[in-house]
Short mmCIF file of C-alpha atoms in Angstrom, two decimals:
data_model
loop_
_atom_site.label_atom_id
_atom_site.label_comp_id
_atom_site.label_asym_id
_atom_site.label_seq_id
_atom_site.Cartn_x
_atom_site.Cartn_y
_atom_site.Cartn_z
CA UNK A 1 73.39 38.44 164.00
CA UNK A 2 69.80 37.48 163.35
CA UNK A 3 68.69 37.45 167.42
CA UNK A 4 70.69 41.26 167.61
CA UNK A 5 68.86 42.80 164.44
CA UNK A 6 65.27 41.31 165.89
CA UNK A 7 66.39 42.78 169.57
CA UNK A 8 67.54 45.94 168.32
CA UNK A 9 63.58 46.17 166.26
CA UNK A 10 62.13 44.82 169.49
CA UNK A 11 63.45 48.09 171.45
CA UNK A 12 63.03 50.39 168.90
CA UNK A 13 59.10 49.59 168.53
CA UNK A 14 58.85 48.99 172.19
CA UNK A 15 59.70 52.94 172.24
CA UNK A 16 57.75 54.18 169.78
CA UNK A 17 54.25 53.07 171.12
CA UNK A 18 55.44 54.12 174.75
CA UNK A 19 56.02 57.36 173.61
CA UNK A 20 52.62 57.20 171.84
CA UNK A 21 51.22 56.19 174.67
CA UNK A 22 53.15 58.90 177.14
CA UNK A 23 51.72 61.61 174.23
CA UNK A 24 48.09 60.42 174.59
CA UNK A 25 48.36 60.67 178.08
CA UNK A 26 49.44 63.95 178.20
CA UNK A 27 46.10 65.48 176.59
CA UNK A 28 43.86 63.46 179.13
CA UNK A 29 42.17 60.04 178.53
CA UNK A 30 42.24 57.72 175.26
CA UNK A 31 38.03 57.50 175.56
CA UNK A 32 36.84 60.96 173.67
CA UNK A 33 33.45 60.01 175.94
CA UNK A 34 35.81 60.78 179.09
CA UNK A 35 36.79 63.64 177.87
CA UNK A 36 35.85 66.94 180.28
CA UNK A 37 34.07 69.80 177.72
CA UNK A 38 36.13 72.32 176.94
CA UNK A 39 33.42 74.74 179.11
CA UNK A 40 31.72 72.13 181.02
CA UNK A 41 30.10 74.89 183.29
CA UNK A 42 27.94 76.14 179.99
CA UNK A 43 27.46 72.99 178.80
CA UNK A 44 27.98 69.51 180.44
CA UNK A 45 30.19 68.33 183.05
CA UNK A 46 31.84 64.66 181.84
CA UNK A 47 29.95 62.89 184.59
CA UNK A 48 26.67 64.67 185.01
CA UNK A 49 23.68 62.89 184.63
CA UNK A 50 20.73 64.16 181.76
CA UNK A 51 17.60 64.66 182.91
CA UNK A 52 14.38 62.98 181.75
CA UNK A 53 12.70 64.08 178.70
CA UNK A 54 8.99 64.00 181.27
CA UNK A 55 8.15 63.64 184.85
CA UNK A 56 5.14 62.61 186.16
CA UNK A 57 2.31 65.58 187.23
CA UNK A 58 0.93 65.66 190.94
CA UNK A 59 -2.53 66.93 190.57
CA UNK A 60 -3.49 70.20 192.62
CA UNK A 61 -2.32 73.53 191.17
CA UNK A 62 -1.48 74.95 187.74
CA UNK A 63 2.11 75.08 188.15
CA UNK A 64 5.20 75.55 186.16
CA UNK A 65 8.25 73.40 187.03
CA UNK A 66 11.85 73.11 185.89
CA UNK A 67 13.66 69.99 187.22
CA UNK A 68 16.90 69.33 187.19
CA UNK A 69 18.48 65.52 186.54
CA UNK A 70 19.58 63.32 189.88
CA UNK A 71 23.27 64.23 190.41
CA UNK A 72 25.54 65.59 193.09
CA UNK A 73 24.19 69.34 193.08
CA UNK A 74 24.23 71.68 195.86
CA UNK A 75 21.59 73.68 195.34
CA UNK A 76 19.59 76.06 192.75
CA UNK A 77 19.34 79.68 192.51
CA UNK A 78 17.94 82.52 189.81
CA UNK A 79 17.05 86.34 189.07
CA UNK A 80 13.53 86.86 188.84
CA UNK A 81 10.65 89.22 188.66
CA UNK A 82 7.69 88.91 190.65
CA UNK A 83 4.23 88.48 188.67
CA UNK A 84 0.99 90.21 188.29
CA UNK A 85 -1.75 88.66 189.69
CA UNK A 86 -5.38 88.68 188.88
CA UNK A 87 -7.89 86.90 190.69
CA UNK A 88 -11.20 84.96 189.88
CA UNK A 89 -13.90 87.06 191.39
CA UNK A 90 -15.94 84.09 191.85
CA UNK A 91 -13.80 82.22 193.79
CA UNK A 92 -13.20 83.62 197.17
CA UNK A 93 -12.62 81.68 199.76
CA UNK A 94 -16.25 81.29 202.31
CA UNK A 95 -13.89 79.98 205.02
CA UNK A 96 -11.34 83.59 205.03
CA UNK A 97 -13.51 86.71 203.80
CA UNK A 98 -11.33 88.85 201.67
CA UNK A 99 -9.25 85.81 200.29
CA UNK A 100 -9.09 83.75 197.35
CA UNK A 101 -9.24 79.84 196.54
CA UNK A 102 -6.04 80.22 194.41
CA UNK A 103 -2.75 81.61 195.20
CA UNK A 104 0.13 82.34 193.25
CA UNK A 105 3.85 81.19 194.45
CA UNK A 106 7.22 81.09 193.32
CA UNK A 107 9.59 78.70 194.71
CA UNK A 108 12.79 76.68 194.34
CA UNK A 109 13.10 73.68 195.85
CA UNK A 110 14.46 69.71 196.04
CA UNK A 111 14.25 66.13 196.60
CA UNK A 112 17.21 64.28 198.17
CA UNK A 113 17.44 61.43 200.52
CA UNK A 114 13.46 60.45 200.33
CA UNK A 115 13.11 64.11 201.39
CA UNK A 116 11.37 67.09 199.52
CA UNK A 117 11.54 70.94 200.49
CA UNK A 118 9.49 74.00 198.76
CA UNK A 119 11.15 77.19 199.52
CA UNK A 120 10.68 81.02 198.45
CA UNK A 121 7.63 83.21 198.03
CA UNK A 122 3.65 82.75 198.48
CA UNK A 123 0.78 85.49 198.49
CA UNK A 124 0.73 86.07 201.79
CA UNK A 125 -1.86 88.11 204.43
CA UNK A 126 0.68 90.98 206.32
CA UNK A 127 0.53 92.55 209.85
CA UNK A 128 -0.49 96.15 208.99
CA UNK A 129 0.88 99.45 210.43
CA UNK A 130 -1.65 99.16 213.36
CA UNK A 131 -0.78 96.23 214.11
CA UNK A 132 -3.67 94.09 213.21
CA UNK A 133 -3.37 90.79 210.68
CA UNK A 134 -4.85 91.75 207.14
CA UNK A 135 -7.90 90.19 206.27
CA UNK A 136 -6.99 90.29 202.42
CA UNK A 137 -3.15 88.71 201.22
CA UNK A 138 -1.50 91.52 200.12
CA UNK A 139 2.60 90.54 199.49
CA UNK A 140 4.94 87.85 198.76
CA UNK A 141 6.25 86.49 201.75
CA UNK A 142 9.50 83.54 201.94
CA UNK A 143 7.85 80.46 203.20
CA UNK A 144 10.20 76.87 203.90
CA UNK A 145 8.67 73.70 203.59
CA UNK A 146 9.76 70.05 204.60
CA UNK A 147 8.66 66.77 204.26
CA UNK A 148 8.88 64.05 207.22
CA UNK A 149 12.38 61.64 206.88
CA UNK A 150 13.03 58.26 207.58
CA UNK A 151 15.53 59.13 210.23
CA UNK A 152 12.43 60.81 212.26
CA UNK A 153 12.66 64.46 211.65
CA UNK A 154 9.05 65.10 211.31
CA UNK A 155 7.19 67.75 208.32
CA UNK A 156 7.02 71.19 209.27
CA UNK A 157 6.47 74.62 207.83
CA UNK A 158 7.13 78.33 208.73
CA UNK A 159 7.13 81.98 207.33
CA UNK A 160 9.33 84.70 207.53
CA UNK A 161 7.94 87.00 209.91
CA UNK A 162 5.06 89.95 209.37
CA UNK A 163 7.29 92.19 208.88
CA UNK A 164 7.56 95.08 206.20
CA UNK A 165 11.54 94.46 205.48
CA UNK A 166 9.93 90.65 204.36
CA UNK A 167 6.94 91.51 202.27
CA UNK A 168 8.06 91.66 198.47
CA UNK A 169 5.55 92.95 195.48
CA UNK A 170 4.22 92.58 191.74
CA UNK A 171 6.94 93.83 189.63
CA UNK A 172 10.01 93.47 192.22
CA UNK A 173 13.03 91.92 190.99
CA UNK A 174 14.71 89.16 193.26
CA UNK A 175 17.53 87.36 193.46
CA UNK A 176 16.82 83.87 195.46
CA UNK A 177 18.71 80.62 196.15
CA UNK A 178 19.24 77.69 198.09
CA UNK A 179 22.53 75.89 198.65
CA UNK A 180 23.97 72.61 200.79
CA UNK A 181 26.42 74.43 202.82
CA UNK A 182 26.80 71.59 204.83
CA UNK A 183 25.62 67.75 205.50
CA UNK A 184 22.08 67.91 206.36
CA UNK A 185 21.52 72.08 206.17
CA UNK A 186 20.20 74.38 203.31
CA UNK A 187 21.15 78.00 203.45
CA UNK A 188 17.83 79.79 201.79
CA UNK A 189 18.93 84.16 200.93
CA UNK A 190 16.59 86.10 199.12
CA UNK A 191 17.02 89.78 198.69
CA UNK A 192 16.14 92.59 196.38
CA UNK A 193 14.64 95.93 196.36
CA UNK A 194 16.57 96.57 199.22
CA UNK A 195 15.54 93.78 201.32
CA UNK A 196 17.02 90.34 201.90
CA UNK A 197 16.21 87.23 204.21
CA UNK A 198 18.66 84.62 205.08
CA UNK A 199 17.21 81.51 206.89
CA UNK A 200 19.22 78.14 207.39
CA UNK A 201 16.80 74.89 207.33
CA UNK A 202 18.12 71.82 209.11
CA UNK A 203 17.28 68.54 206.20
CA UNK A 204 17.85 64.99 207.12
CA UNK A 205 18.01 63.63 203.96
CA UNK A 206 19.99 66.42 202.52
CA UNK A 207 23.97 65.32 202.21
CA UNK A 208 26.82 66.50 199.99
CA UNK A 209 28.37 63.67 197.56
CA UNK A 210 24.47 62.21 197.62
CA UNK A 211 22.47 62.31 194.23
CA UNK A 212 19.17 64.44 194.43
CA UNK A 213 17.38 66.72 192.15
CA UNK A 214 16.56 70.77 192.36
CA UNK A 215 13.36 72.84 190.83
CA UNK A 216 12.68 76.22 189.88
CA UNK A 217 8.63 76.68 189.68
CA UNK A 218 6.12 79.13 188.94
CA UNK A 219 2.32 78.05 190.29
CA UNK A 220 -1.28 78.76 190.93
CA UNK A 221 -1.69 76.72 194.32
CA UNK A 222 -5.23 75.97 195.39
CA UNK A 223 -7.01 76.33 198.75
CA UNK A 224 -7.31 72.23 200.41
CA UNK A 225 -6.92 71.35 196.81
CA UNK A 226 -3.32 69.56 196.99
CA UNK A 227 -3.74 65.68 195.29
CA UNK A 228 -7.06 66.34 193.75
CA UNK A 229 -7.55 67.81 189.80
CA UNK A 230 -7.28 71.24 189.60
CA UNK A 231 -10.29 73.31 190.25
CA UNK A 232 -11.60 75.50 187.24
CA UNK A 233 -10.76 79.11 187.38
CA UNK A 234 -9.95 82.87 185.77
CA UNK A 235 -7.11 83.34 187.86
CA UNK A 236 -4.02 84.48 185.64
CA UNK A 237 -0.67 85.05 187.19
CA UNK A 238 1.46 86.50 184.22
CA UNK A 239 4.68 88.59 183.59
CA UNK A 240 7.01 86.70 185.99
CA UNK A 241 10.78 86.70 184.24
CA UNK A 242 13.35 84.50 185.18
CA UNK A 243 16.68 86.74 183.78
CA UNK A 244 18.69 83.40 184.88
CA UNK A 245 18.79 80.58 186.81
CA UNK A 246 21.89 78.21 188.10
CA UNK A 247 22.48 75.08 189.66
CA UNK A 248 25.26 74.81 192.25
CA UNK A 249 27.95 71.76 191.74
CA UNK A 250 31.34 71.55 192.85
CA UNK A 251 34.35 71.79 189.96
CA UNK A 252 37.92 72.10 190.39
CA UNK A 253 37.16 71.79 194.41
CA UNK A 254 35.01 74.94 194.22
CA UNK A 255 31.36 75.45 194.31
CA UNK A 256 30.43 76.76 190.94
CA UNK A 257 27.20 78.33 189.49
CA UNK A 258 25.97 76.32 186.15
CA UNK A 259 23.55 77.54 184.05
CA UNK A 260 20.15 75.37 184.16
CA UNK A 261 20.08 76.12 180.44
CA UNK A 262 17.24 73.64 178.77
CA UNK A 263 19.24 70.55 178.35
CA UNK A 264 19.80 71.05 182.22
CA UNK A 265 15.96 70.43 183.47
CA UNK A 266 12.55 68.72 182.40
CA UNK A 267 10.36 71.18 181.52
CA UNK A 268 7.15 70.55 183.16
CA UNK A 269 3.80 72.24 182.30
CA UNK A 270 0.90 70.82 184.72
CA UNK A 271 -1.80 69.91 184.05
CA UNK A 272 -1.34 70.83 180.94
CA UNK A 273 0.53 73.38 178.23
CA UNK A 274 -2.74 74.70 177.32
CA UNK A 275 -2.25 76.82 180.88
CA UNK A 276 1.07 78.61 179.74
CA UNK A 277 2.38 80.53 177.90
CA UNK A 278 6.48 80.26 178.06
CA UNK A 279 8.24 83.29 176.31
CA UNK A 280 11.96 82.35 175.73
CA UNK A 281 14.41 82.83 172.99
CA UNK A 282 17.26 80.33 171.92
CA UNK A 283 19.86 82.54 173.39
CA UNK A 284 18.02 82.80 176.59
CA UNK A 285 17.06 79.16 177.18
CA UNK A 286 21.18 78.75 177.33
CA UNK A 287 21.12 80.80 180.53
CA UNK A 288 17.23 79.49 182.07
CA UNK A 289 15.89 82.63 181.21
CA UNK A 290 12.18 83.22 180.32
CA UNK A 291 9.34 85.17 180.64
CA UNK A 292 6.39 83.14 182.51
CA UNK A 293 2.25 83.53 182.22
CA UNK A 294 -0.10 81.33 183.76
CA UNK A 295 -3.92 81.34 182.99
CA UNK A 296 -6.36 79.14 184.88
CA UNK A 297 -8.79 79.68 182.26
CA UNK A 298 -6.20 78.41 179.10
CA UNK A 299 -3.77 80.34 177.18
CA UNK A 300 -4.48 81.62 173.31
CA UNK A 301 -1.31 80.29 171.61
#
């Protein structure tokens, strides 16, 4: 009688914490740290990587960087407007009459595989309506830089060509990206105000399902200056607005557009912060939007 009552408690409790067990289940894993965010898109994925609270500065501009963490991304991409520029009189460049020792850019950009790439927009000299190279830089123009790979793909670097439907302005509103479409290639688009360029860059160390990080940055680049400190100047480059900006991961099997929001990226400020001055409200840091202004000579806070 004993041995039946002690089976018959054996089965009942055996089916009890089964169908615990089966319940649990049901709603996804037992470890709450497992769990995937309710909207991991706008917040965190259950996997992704934070980034550092500070990188390392490479001496040679004034720039403004936001860096994403090392995980699988695909890419980067925002909305921005193009800044107002205005030069140091007293530091034209002896070698090019009618140019400058600094020049502004605005570029997205990586690092995976032991590879880096700086693509968008420089101040760039144009081919005028006669036909003749401008002495002065008068537009934004998309530029693509590489760096050499182990697997023998050497450096290299290219423009878009001198052509009007590729020369953007101070003021114009863009919309620019770069994605891994496939193992080893980065589609680059940037368009707005009724223009657009599209250019596909062939990256060694560039592979989907490999861990590498993406940038977003805003900079005062300096003639022959690249490695060294920066070189004192008035320069400002000011009023460039980033209305948001995205990194590219793949969810649910699709490619998905995640806001870089501020727990998303290291903000860099190099040299130093006493160079910028970042505009952004709480709201807008949730969707990497803010208003950039660079000053070579220091900002008033």
């Amino acid at each position: 009688m004993k041995t039946y009552y002690f089976s018959c408690m054996y089965l009942a409790l055996s089916a009890f914490f089964l169908a615990v067990t089966s319940c649990a289940s049901c709603s996804g894993s037992n470890d709450p740290d497992h769990k995937e965010p309710e909207d991991p898109i706008h917040t965190y994925f259950s996997d992704e990587v934070k980034p550092p609270s500070s990188q390392t500065c490479f001496q040679g501009a004034y720039y403004r960087k936001m860096v994403s963490s090392k995980d699988k991304w695909l890419g980067i991409g925002g909305k921005v407007t193009l800044p107002e520029i205005t030069f140091d009189e007293n530091r034209k460049n002896p070698a090019k009459p009618g140019q400058y020792l600094d020049n502004p850019s605005l570029y997205l950009g990586g690092h995976m595989g032991g590879q880096e790439t700086d693509i968008g927009l420089t101040w760039e000299v144009i081919r005028e309506a006669n036909g003749t190279i401008s002495a002065e830089r008068k537009a934004f123009r998309p530029f693509i830089r590489w760096t050499a790979h182990a697997s023998g793909q050497a450096s290299g670097y290219r423009n878009a060509p001198a052509e009007e439907p590729y020369y953007w302005y101070s003021g114009d509103k863009v919309t620019i990206s770069l994605e891994l479409v496939e193992d080893y290639k980065i589609r680059f688009i940037i368009e707005g105000e009724g223009k657009r360029y599209e250019a596909d860059v062939e990256c060694a160390g560039y592979k989907r399902g490999n861990t590498g990080e993406f940038k977003r940055v805003n900079a005062i680049d300096q003639v022959a200056n690249e490695g060294k400190p920066i070189q004192p100047t008035a320069t400002q480059v000011e009023n460039s607005r980033w209305d948001e900006t995205w990194l590219l991961r793949i969810h649910d099997g699709k490619v998905v557009k995640a806001p870089m929001h501020s727990g998303r990226a290291t903000d860099m400020r190099c040299p130093d912060e006493m160079y910028f001055n970042i505009v952004s409200t709480d709201v807008e840091k949730q969707k990497g939007s803010e208003t950039i202004h660079i000053s070579g000579g220091g900002w008033r806070h």
